[in-house]
XYZ file of C-alpha atoms in Angstrom:
186
model
C 2.576 -16.215 -1.005
C 3.064 -13.632 -3.653
C 3.609 -10.146 -2.760
C 3.531 -7.194 -4.884
C 6.923 -5.324 -4.729
C 6.628 -2.776 -7.629
C 5.431 -1.354 -10.902
C 7.739 -0.791 -13.980
C 7.677 2.743 -15.110
C 9.398 4.248 -18.149
C 12.626 3.323 -19.750
C 15.710 5.219 -18.604
C 18.314 5.930 -21.164
C 19.169 3.643 -24.088
C 20.814 0.492 -22.414
C 17.604 -1.197 -21.061
C 17.303 0.398 -17.678
C 13.611 1.234 -16.383
C 12.401 3.055 -13.371
C 10.450 1.212 -10.862
C 7.567 2.616 -8.499
C 8.578 0.552 -5.450
C 5.857 -1.151 -3.462
C 7.602 -2.763 -0.653
C 8.966 -1.367 2.540
C 11.902 -3.743 1.746
C 13.327 -2.804 -1.513
C 16.790 -3.833 -0.796
C 15.697 -7.331 0.237
C 13.189 -7.784 -2.766
C 14.473 -5.654 -5.559
C 18.443 -6.612 -5.357
C 20.592 -8.247 -7.965
C 19.787 -11.642 -8.745
C 16.071 -11.642 -7.336
C 13.645 -13.278 -9.702
C 10.200 -11.969 -9.905
C 7.007 -13.133 -11.463
C 5.073 -10.604 -13.450
C 1.444 -9.451 -14.232
C 0.904 -9.784 -17.034
C 2.837 -13.323 -16.673
C 3.838 -13.318 -20.183
C 6.501 -10.624 -19.630
C 8.087 -12.606 -16.882
C 9.726 -14.009 -15.053
C 12.415 -11.349 -14.722
C 15.760 -11.513 -13.128
C 17.197 -8.478 -11.674
C 20.632 -7.854 -13.314
C 21.609 -4.491 -11.626
C 19.968 -1.577 -9.818
C 20.722 1.920 -8.775
C 19.238 4.980 -7.311
C 19.201 7.988 -9.513
C 17.515 11.357 -8.596
C 15.593 9.571 -5.926
C 13.991 6.830 -8.249
C 14.980 3.185 -8.431
C 16.411 2.099 -11.657
C 16.518 -1.562 -12.511
C 17.879 -3.529 -15.480
C 16.775 -7.120 -16.186
C 18.644 -9.767 -17.697
C 18.098 -10.102 -21.318
C 16.808 -6.383 -21.615
C 19.466 -4.582 -23.443
C 17.900 -1.589 -25.215
C 15.206 1.125 -24.805
C 12.596 -0.556 -26.723
C 12.928 -3.820 -24.630
C 12.715 -1.676 -21.655
C 9.667 0.233 -22.674
C 8.005 -3.137 -23.819
C 7.946 -3.881 -19.869
C 6.316 -0.390 -18.879
C 3.247 -0.928 -16.277
C 4.204 -4.627 -15.576
C 3.788 -5.434 -11.991
C 6.627 -7.035 -9.949
C 5.697 -10.002 -7.718
C 8.070 -11.562 -5.247
C 7.454 -14.986 -3.626
C 7.328 -14.704 0.011
C 6.966 -17.511 2.749
C 3.682 -16.949 4.508
C 5.056 -17.205 7.841
C 7.785 -14.382 6.975
C 7.038 -11.358 8.933
C 8.624 -7.715 8.282
C 11.425 -6.831 10.306
C 9.809 -4.002 11.959
C 6.892 -5.072 14.472
C 4.703 -2.045 13.212
C 5.015 -3.247 9.659
C 2.607 -5.705 8.242
C 2.172 -7.269 4.850
C -1.023 -7.051 2.923
C -1.930 -10.569 3.343
C -1.585 -10.299 7.060
C -4.198 -7.485 7.133
C -6.680 -8.859 4.786
C -9.989 -9.960 6.091
C -9.182 -8.631 9.748
C -12.230 -7.354 11.478
C -12.384 -3.415 12.056
C -13.645 -2.260 15.386
C -13.726 1.011 17.032
C -11.883 1.686 20.320
C -15.341 1.419 22.318
C -15.744 -2.241 20.435
C -18.408 -0.796 17.804
C -18.081 -3.322 14.626
C -17.251 -1.456 11.442
C -16.668 -4.304 9.117
C -13.903 -6.272 7.610
C -10.936 -5.126 5.391
C -11.211 -6.267 1.836
C -8.746 -4.415 0.074
C -5.644 -2.221 0.853
C -4.972 0.678 -1.403
C -1.465 1.931 -1.505
C -1.320 5.715 -2.338
C 1.602 8.097 -2.585
C 0.795 9.669 0.804
C -0.509 6.841 2.826
C -2.357 3.547 2.564
C -6.047 2.904 2.878
C -8.014 0.143 4.235
C -11.174 -0.613 2.046
C -13.493 -1.997 4.665
C -16.612 -3.698 3.862
C -19.477 -2.846 6.251
C -22.052 -5.343 7.353
C -24.869 -3.548 5.290
C -22.513 -4.143 2.176
C -21.326 -0.486 1.661
C -17.504 0.310 1.875
C -15.737 2.910 4.042
C -12.114 3.934 3.576
C -9.734 3.985 6.509
C -6.565 5.773 6.417
C -3.749 3.383 7.677
C -2.271 5.825 10.004
C -1.149 5.786 13.510
C -3.582 8.534 14.685
C -6.657 6.482 13.378
C -5.558 2.667 13.540
C -4.560 2.518 17.075
C -3.917 -1.363 17.069
C -3.314 -4.186 14.807
C -3.955 -7.618 16.651
C -3.089 -10.546 14.515
C -3.817 -13.108 17.131
C -7.293 -11.644 17.605
C -7.663 -11.032 13.860
C -8.765 -7.505 14.536
C -7.762 -3.803 13.702
C -8.827 -1.200 16.319
C -9.614 2.187 15.080
C -10.356 5.599 16.704
C -11.989 7.424 13.831
C -12.444 11.154 13.736
C -16.159 12.256 13.407
C -17.476 11.910 9.958
C -14.998 9.127 8.908
C -17.405 6.130 9.389
C -20.532 8.029 10.302
C -22.475 11.172 9.464
C -21.339 12.980 12.873
C -19.022 15.271 11.321
C -17.900 18.339 13.181
C -18.078 21.333 11.175
C -15.317 23.571 12.200
C -16.552 26.922 11.015
C -19.422 27.937 8.711
C -20.745 31.215 7.213
C -23.701 31.200 9.379
C -21.623 31.080 12.344
C -19.573 34.016 10.978
C -22.560 36.197 10.237
C -23.993 35.544 13.826
C -20.583 36.863 15.252
C -20.638 39.831 13.326
C -24.082 40.730 14.107
C -23.456 40.424 17.798
């Protein structure tokens, strides 16, 4: 099973280092020296990590055979992919690999069917489940503890407790100009 673990950013310095946007919760396991990673596009890889370090909060990697800035720049926007045993589970029981979450049925806490997870979008602030509803439309569910209350891999379902308006049109309006005008005239 292949797992996206990062995306190469800008070159750093003149000796072939690159910044890496980390896309794994286990960078020390997946992005350590000696790791051999497949790439997308495939023509740029495979890449072997020669060294790594953190500088100003960013991961910097150097790959075998990349010795200068132009070689590092040529790798920009390359996706890094690790080969992972499909039976392997993350160390933390509250963490999941994308392949474990794909195709889970999504239901509300009262059992109402919402749809099926078709994609997971990794954003800087949180991850989103892209859920295809039975009518073919899509809804985005933030993968946060307050909304996704349970992931049951045995039952192949994700249980959500959505706030009003997230999956339907029953949004609660906290305040409006009309309410303010009524209060002023009273």
